[in-house]
Coordinates of C-alpha atoms and ligand atoms in Angstrom, one line a residue:
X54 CA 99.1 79.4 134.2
X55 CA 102.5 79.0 132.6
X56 CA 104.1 75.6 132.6
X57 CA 107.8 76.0 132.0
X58 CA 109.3 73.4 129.5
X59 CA 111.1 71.4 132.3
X60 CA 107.4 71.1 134.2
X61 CA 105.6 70.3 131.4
X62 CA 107.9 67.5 130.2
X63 CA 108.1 66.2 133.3
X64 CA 104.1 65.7 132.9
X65 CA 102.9 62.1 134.2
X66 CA 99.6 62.8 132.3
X67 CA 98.5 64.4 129.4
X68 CA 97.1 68.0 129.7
X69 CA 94.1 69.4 128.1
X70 CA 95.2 72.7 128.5
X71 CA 98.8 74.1 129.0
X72 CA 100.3 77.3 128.2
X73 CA 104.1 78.0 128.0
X74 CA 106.5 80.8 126.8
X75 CA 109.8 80.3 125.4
X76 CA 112.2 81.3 122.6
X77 CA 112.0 78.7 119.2
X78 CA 115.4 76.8 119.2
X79 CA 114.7 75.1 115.4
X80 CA 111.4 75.3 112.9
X81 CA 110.5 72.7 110.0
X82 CA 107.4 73.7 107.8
X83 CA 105.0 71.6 106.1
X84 CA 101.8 72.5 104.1
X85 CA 99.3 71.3 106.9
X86 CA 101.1 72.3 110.1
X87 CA 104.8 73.5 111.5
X88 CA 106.8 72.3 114.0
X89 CA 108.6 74.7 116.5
X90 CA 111.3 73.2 119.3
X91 CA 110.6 75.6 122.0
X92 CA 113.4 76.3 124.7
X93 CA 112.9 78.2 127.7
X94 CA 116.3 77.7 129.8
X95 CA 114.8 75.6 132.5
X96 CA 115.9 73.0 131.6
X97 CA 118.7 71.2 128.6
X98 CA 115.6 69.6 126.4
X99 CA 113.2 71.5 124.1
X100 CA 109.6 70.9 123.7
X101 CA 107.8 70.2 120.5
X102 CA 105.1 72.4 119.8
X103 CA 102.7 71.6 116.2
X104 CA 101.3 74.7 115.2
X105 CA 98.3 73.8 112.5
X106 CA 97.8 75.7 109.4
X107 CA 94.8 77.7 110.6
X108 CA 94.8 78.4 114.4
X109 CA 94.5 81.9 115.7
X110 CA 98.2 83.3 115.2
X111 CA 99.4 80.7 112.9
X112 CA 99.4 83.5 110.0
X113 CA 102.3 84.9 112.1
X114 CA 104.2 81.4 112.2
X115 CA 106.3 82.6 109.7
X116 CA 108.4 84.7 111.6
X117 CA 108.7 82.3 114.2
X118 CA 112.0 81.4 113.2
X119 CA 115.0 80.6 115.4
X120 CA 116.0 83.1 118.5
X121 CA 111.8 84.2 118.5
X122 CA 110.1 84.4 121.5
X123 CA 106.4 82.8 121.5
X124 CA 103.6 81.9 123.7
X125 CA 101.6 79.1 123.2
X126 CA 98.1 77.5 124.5
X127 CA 97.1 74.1 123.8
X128 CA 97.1 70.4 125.2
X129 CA 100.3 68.4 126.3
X130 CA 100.4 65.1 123.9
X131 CA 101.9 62.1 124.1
X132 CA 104.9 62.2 121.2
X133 CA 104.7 59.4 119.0
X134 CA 108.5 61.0 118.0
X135 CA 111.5 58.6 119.5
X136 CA 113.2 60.1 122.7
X137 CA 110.7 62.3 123.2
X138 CA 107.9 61.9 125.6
X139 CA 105.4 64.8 125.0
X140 CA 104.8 67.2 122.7
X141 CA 102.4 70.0 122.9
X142 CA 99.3 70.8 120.1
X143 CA 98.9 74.1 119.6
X144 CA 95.4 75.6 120.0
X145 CA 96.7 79.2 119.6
X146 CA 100.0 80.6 119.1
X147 CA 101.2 84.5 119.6
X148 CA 104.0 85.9 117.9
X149 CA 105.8 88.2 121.3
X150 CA 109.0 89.1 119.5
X151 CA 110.5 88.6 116.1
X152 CA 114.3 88.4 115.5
X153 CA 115.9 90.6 113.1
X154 CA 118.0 88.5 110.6
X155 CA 121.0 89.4 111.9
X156 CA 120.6 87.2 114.9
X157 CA 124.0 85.5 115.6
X158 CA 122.8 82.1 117.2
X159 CA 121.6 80.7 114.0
X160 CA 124.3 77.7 113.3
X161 CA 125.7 75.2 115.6
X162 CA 129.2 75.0 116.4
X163 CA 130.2 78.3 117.0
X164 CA 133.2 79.0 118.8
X165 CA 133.9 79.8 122.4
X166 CA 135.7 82.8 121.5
X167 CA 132.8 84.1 119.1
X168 CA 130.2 83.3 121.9
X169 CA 132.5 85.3 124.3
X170 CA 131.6 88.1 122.0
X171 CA 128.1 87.8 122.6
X172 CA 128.2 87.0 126.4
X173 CA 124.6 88.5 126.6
X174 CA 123.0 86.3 124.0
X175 CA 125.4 83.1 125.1
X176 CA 122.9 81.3 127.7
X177 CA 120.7 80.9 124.7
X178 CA 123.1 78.1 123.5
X179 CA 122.5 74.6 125.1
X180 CA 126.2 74.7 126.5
X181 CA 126.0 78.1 128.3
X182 CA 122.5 77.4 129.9
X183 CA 123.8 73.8 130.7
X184 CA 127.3 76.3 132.4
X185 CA 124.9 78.5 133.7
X186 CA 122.5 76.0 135.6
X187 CA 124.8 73.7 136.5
X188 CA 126.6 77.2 138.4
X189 CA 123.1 77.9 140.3
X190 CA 123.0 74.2 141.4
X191 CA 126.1 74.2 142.7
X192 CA 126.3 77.4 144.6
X193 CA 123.2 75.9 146.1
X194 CA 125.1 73.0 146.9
X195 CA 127.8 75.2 149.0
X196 CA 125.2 76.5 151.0
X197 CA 124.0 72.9 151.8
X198 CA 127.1 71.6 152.8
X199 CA 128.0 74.6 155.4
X200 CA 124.3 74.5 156.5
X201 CA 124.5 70.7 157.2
X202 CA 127.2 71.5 159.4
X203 CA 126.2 74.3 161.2
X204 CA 128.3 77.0 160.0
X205 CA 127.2 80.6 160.0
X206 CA 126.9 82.2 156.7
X207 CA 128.9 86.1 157.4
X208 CA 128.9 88.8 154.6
X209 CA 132.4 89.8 154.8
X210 CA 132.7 93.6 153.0
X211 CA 133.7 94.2 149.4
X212 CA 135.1 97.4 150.2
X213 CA 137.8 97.5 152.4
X214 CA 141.2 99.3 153.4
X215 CA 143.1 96.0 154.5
X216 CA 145.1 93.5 151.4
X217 CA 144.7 90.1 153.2
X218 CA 147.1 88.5 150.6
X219 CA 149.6 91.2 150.8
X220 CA 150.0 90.9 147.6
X221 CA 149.4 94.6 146.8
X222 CA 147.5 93.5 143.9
X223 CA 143.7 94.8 144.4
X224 CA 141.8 97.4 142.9
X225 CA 141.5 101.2 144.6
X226 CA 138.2 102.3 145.3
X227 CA 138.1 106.3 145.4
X228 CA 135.4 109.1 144.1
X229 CA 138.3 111.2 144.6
X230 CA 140.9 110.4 141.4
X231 CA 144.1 112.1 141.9
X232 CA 143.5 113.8 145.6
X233 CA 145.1 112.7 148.7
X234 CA 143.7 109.6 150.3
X235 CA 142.3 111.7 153.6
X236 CA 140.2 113.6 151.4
X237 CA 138.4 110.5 149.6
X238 CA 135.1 109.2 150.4
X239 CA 136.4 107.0 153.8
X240 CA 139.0 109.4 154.8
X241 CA 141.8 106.8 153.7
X242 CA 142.6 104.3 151.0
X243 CA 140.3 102.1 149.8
X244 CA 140.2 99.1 147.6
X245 CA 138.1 95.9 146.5
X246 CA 138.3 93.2 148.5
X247 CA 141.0 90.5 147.5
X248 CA 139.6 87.9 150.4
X249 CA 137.3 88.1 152.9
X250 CA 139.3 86.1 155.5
X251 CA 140.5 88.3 157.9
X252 CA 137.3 89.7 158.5
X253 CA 136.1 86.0 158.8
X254 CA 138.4 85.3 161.4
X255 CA 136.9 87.9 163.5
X256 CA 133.6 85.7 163.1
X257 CA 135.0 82.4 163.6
X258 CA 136.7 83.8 167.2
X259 CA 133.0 84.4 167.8
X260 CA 130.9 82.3 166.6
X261 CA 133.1 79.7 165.5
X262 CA 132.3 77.9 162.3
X263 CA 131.6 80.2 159.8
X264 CA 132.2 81.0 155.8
X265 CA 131.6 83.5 153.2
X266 CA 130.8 83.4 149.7
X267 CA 131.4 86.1 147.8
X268 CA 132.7 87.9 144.7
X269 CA 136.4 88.7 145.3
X270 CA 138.8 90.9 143.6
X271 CA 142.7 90.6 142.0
X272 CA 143.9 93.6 140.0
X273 CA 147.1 91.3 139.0
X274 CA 148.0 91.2 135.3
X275 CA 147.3 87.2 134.5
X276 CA 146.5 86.3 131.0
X277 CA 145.5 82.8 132.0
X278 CA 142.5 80.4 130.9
X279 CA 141.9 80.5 135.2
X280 CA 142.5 83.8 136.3
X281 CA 139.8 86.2 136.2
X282 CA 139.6 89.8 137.8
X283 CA 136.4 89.0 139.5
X284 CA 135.7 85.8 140.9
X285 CA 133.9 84.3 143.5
X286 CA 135.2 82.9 146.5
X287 CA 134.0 80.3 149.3
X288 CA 136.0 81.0 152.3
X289 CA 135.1 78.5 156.0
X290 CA 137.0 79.9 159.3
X291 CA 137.1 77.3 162.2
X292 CA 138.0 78.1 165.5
X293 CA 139.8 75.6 167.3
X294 CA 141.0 73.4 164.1
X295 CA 144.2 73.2 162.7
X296 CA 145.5 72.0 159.5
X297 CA 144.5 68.6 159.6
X298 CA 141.1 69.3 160.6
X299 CA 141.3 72.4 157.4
X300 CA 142.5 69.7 154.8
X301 CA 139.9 66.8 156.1
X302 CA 137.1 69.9 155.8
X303 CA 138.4 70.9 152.0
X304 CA 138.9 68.0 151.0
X305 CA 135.2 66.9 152.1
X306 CA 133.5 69.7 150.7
X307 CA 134.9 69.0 147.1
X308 CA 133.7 65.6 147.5
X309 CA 130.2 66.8 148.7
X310 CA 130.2 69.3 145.5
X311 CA 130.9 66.3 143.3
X312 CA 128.8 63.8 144.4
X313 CA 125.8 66.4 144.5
X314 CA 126.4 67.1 140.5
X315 CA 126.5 63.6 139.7
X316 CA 123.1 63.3 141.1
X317 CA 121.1 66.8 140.6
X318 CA 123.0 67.7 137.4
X319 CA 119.3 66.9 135.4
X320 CA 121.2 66.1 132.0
X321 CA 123.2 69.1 131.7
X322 CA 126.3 66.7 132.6
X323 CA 125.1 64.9 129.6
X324 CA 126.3 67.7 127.6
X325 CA 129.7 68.5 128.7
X326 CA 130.3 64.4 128.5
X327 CA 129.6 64.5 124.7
X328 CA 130.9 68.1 123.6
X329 CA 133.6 69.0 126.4
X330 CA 135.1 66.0 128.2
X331 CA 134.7 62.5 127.4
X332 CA 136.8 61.4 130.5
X333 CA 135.1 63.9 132.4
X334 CA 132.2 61.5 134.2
X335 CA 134.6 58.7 135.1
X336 CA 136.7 61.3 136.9
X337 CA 133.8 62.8 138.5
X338 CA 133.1 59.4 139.9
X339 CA 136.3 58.7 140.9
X340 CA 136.5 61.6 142.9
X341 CA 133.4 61.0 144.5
X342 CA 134.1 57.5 145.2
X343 CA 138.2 57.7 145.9
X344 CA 140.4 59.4 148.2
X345 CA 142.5 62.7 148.2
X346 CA 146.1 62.5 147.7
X347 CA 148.6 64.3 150.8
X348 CA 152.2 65.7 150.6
X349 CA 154.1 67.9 152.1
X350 CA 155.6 70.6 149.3
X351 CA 159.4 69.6 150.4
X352 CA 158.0 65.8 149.3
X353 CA 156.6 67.4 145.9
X354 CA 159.4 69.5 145.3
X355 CA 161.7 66.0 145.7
X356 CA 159.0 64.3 143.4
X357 CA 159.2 66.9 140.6
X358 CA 162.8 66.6 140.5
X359 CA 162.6 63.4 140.6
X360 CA 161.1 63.1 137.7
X361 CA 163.5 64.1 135.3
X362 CA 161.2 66.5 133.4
X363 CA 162.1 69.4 132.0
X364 CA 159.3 72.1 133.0
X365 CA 159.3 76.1 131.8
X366 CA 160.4 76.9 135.6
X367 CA 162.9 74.9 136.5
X368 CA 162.2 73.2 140.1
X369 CA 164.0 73.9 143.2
X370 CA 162.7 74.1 146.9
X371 CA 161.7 78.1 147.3
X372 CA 159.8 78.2 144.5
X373 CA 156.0 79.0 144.1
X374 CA 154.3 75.8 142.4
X375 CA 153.3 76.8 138.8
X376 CA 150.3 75.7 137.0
X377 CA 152.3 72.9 135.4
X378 CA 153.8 71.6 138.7
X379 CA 150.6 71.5 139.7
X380 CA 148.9 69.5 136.7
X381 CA 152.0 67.0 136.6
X382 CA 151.8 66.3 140.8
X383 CA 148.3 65.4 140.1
X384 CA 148.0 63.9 136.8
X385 CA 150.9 62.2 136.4
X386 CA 152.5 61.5 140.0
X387 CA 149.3 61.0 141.8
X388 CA 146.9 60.3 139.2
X389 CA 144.5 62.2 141.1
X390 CA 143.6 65.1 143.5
X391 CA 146.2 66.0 145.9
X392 CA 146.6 68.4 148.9
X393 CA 150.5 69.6 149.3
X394 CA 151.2 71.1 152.6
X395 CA 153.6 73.1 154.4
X396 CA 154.6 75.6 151.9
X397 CA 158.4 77.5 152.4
X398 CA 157.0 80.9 154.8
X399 CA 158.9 83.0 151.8
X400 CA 156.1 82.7 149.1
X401 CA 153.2 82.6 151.5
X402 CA 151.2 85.9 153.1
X403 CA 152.1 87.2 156.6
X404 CA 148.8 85.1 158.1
X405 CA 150.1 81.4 157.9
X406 CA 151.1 79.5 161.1
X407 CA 154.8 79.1 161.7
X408 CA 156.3 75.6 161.6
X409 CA 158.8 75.1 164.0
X410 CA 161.5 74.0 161.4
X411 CA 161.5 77.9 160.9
X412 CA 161.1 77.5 157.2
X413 CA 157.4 76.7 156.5
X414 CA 154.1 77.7 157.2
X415 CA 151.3 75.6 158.1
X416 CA 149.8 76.0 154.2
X417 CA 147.8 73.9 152.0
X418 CA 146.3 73.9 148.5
X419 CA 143.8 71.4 147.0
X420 CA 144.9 70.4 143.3
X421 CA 143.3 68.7 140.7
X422 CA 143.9 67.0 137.7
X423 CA 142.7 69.1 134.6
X424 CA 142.7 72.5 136.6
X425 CA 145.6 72.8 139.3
X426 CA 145.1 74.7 142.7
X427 CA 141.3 74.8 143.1
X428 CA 141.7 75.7 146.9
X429 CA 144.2 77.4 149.3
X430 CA 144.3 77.1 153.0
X431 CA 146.1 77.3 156.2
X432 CA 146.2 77.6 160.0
X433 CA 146.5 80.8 160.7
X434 CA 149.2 82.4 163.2
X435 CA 147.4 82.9 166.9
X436 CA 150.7 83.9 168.9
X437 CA 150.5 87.5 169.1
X438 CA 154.4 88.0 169.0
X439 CA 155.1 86.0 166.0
X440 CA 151.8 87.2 164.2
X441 CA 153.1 91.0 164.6
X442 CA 156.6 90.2 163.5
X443 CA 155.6 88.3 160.2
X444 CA 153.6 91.3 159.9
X445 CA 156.9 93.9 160.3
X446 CA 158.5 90.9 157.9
X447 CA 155.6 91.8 155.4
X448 CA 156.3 95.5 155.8
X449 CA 152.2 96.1 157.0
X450 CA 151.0 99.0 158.3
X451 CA 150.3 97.8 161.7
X452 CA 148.0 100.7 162.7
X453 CA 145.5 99.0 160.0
X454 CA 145.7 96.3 161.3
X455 CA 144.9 96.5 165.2
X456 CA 141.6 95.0 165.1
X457 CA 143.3 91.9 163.3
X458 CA 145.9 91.2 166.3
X459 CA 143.2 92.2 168.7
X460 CA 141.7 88.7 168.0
X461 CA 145.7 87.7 168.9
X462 CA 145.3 89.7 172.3
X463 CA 142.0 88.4 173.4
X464 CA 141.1 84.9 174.0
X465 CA 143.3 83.7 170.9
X466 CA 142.7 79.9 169.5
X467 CA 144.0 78.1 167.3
X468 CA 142.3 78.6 163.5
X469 CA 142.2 77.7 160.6
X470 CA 140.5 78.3 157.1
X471 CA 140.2 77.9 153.2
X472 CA 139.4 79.7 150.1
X473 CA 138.0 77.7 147.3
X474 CA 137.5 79.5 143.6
X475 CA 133.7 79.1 142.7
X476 CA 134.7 79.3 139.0
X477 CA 137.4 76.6 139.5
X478 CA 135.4 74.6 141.0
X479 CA 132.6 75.3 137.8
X480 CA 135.7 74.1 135.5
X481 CA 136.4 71.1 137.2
X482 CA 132.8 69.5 137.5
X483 CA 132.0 70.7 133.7
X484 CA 135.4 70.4 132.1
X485 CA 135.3 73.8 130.7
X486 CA 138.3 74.7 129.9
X487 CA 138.4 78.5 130.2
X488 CA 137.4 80.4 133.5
X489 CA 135.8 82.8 131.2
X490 CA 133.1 80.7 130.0
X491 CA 132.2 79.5 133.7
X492 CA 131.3 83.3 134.9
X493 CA 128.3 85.3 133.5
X494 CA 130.3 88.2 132.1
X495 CA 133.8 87.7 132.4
X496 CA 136.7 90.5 133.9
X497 CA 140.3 90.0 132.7
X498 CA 143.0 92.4 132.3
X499 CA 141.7 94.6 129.1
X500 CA 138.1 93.6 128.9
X501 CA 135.2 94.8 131.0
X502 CA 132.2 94.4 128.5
X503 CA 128.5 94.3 129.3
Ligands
LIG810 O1 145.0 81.0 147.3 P1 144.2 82.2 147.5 O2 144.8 83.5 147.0 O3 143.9 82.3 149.0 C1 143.2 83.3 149.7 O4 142.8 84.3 149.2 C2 143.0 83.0 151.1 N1 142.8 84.3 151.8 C3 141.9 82.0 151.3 C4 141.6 81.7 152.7 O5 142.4 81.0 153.3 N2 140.5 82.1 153.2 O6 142.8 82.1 146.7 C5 141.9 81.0 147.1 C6 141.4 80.3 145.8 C7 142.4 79.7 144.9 O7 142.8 78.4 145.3 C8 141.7 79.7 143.6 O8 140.9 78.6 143.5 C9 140.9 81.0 143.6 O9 140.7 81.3 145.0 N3 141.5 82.1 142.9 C10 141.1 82.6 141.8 N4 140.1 82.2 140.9 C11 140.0 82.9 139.8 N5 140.7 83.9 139.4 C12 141.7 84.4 140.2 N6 142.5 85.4 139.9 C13 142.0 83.7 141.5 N7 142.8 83.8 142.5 C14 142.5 82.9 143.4
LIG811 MG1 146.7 80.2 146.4

C-alpha cells in the first residue's frame, strides 16, 4: 500500500517494507548510491529516499531530478542524518514522469509575482502547499465551530436576481448577450451572487441558527492586495440575537479559528514565522489569549481625528472607513483587534437596523491589525415599515423583493448576522500579504487565468 510522506515519517517503528509516491524536491549523487528528498504535499517535510547504484530502476535515477515524479519500494530506516528521523532505503525505484528542462521551480526564492504566473505549478513550493493546507484546515475549522454550536449548514444560491449589498456591483449571468432580459435563460436578470444573506435570513426565521459558506462574487473595480473578484464567504444568521449577541458570536469565532491553527497547523506555521512574518506567532497568541477591542464609529471617527494624522482621505463623520483608518484604529490606537459599531445609515445597505438617533444603523465590522475589516455584520431591520422605506430610500425594486419582507410580515424577530472573508481570514493567520496568494487561482479585475 502507499504510505504518504506525512504517514511514513510519522512511523513509531521501522518498516520492512514501504512504498510511497511523490515528486523529488532536491537530488545529490554519489558514485555508490543517490539521495532523492521526496515531497508529496501531505505534509511541509520531505523524506529521504537512498537509491543504490544497482537496484531495479536505478539506471533511470538520472532523470530523477527536481519537479520528477517517482515511486519507490523499500524499508523505512532510522536516519542517522540530524533533524531527521527516518529515511527510507530503496529496494526499487521507478521513473513515472521526467521533467522537461524548462521546469520553472528549479531555484529558491522566486518571487510571489513570478509564482502568480505559474498558479498551477505554485503548491509545489513549500509556501503554497503550507497556504494551501493551512486553507483546508481551516475551512475545516469553520465547520467545527458552527457544528459545536448547533447551527445548520444552508447552501444559499450562486445565481440569483436579488444585490443584497445594493451596491450594484455583481456580475450578470445571461446565455442571452445583448437580448432583453425576459428572453434570457430565467425570464429576468440574473447575476452572481454578491452575499448569500438574504437568502440566509429566510433560514434563520426557520430554523434559527444557521450559516453559509460559500464562494461569493464583486464585479467592483478594486486593485487592492485584499480584494478579489471571487472570494469565499462565511455568513451565520441568528434569529432572536441582536448586535451584541452578533459581535460576542464574531468575535468568538475568530478566536476559535486562531486558537485551532496554533494547535493543528503541523509545522506549516513554522514556515510563514521564518519567511513571512516574524511577529506573526506572538500575535496569533495574543489574539487567542486577549480580548477584542469595541467602539462605536462616532468614537473612532473622534479618535482618528484626534490623532493629528494626516491620512490620504481626510476624516470626518460620514465617511466610509478606508483601509488605513482601519490599520491605524487597530494597530496604533488599539494595539489590537477591534469591532467599531453603529455605522452612519448613509454608507451602509438598505438591511441594517435603524438606531433611534436616526443617524446610524446597528453595523459592525471586525478589524485587525495587519489586514483591516476581516468581518462585517449587523442586526438586520425586522419592522416591516421601516424595512420597506429604507428599501424605497435604496431605490429597490420592491416586487423582487416580496419574499424578503414576507419574513417582515410573518412572525418577524429580531436578527442578526455576519459575513467573514475566508481569504482574509487565510491572510491574517499566515501573514500573507496578498489575497491573491491565499486563493487557488486568483480573479481580479483583468485576470481570469487557469
Ligand atoms: O462587508 P461585506 O460586504 O458584508 C456582506 O456582504 C454582508 N452581506 C455580510 C452579512 O452580514 N452576512 O462583506 C463581508 C466580508 C468583508 O468583511 C470581507 O472580509 C469580505 O467579506 N470581503 C471580501 N473579501 C475579498 N474580496 C472582496 N472583494 C471582498 N469583499 C468583501
Ligand atoms: Mg464590509
Amino acid at each position: 500500500m502507499r504510505l504518504s510522506v506525512k504517514n511514513l515519517l510519522r512511523s513509531t517503528v521501522a518498516q520492512e517494507f514501504v512504498e510511497l509516491s511523490a515528486w523529488v524536491r532536491t537530488k545529490r549523487d554519489s558514485k555508490a548510491f543517490s539521495f532523492i528528498e521526496l515531497n508529496d504535499g501531505s505534509c511541509l517535510k520531505g523524506i529521504q529516499v537512498i537509491i543504490d547504484a544497482g537496484i531495479p530502476g536505478s539506471e533511470q535515477v538520472g532523470k530523477m531530478v527536481t519537479g520528477a515524479s517517482v515511486k519507490v519500494k523499500g524499508c523505512l530506516v532510522e536516519s542517522p542524518g540530524e533533524g531527521q528521523s527516518w529515511e527510507v532505503r530503496a529496494s526499487e525505484v521507478e521513473l513515472l514522469g521526467g521533467v522537461a528542462e524548462d521546469f520553472p521551480l528549479q531555484k529558491k526564492g522566486h518571487t510571489p509575482e513570478f509564482l502568480r504566473s505559474i498558479a498551477h505549478l505554485r503548491p509545489r513550493t513549500n509556501l503554497y502547499g503550507a497556504v494551501f493546507r493551512m486553507r483546508s484546515r481551516l475551512a475545516y475549522a469553520v465547520h467545527r465551530f458552527f457544528n459545536e454550536r448547533d447551527f445548520t449548514y444552508v447552501h444559499t444560491p450562486i445565481i440569483t436576481a436579488s444585490d443584497c449589498e445594493g451596491a450594484g456591483e455583481m456580475f450578470r449571468v445571461t446565455t442571452n448577450e445583448g437580448g432583453k432580459a425576459e428572453d434570457d435563460f430565467f425570464g429576468k436578470k440574473s447575476y452572481l451572487t454578491v452575499s448569500g444573506q438574504l437568502e440566509g435570513e429566510t433560514f434563520a426565521c426557520a430554523l434559527s441558527n444557521i450559516y453559509t459558506f460559500g464562494p461569493t462574487f464583486r464585479a467592483e473595480n478594486s486593485h487592492t492586495t485584499r480584494h478579489a473578484s471571487e472570494f469565499w464567504m462565511i455568513e451565520p444568521e441568528m434569529a432572536f440575537c441582536n448586535l451584541e449577541g452578533d459581535m460576542d458570536l464574531a468575535e468568538e469565532f475568530i478566536q476559535f479559528l486562531v486558537r485551532d491553527v496554533l494547535e493543528k497547523n503541523e509545522g506549516d506555521l513554522e514556515v510563514f514565522q521564518k519567511f513571512i512574518d516574524k511577529g506573526l506567532r506572538q500575535r496569533l497568541e495574543g489574539l487567542a489569549s486577549g480580548g477584542f477591542e469595541r467602539m462605536s464609529y462616532t468614537e473612532a471617527v473622534s479618535r482618528l481625528v484626534a490623532s493629528g494624522r494626516k491620512f490620504d482621505y481626510p476624516v470626518e463623520w460620514g465617511m466610509n472607513l478606508q483601509s488605513e483608518h482601519e490599520r491605524y484604529l487597530c494597530e496604533e490606537v488599539v494595539k489590537g483587534p477591534l469591532t467599531v459599531y453603529d455605522y452612519p445609515k448613509s454608507i451602509k445597505p438598505f438591511y441594517m437596523r435603524a438606531n433611534d438617533d436616526g443617524k446610524t444603523v446597528t453595523a459592525m465590522d471586525v478589524l485587525v491589525p495587519g489586514v483591516g475589516e476581516i468581518i462585517g455584520g449587523s442586526q438586520r431591520e425586522e419592522r416591516y415599515d421601516l424595512l420597506k422605506a429604507a428599501m424605497e430610500q435604496h431605490e429597490l425594486n420592491i416586487e423582487n423583493y416580496g419574499w424578503y419582507l414576507d419574513l417582515r410580515k410573518y412572525g418577524t424577530v429580531p436578527h442578526s448576522g455576519f459575513g467573514a472573508g475566508f481569504e482574509r481570514l487565510l491572510m491574517y493567520v499566515t501573514g500573507m500579504q496578498n489575497i491573491r496568494d491565499v486563493i487557488p487561482f486568483s480573479r481580479t479585475p483583468g485576470s481570469c487565468n487557469f
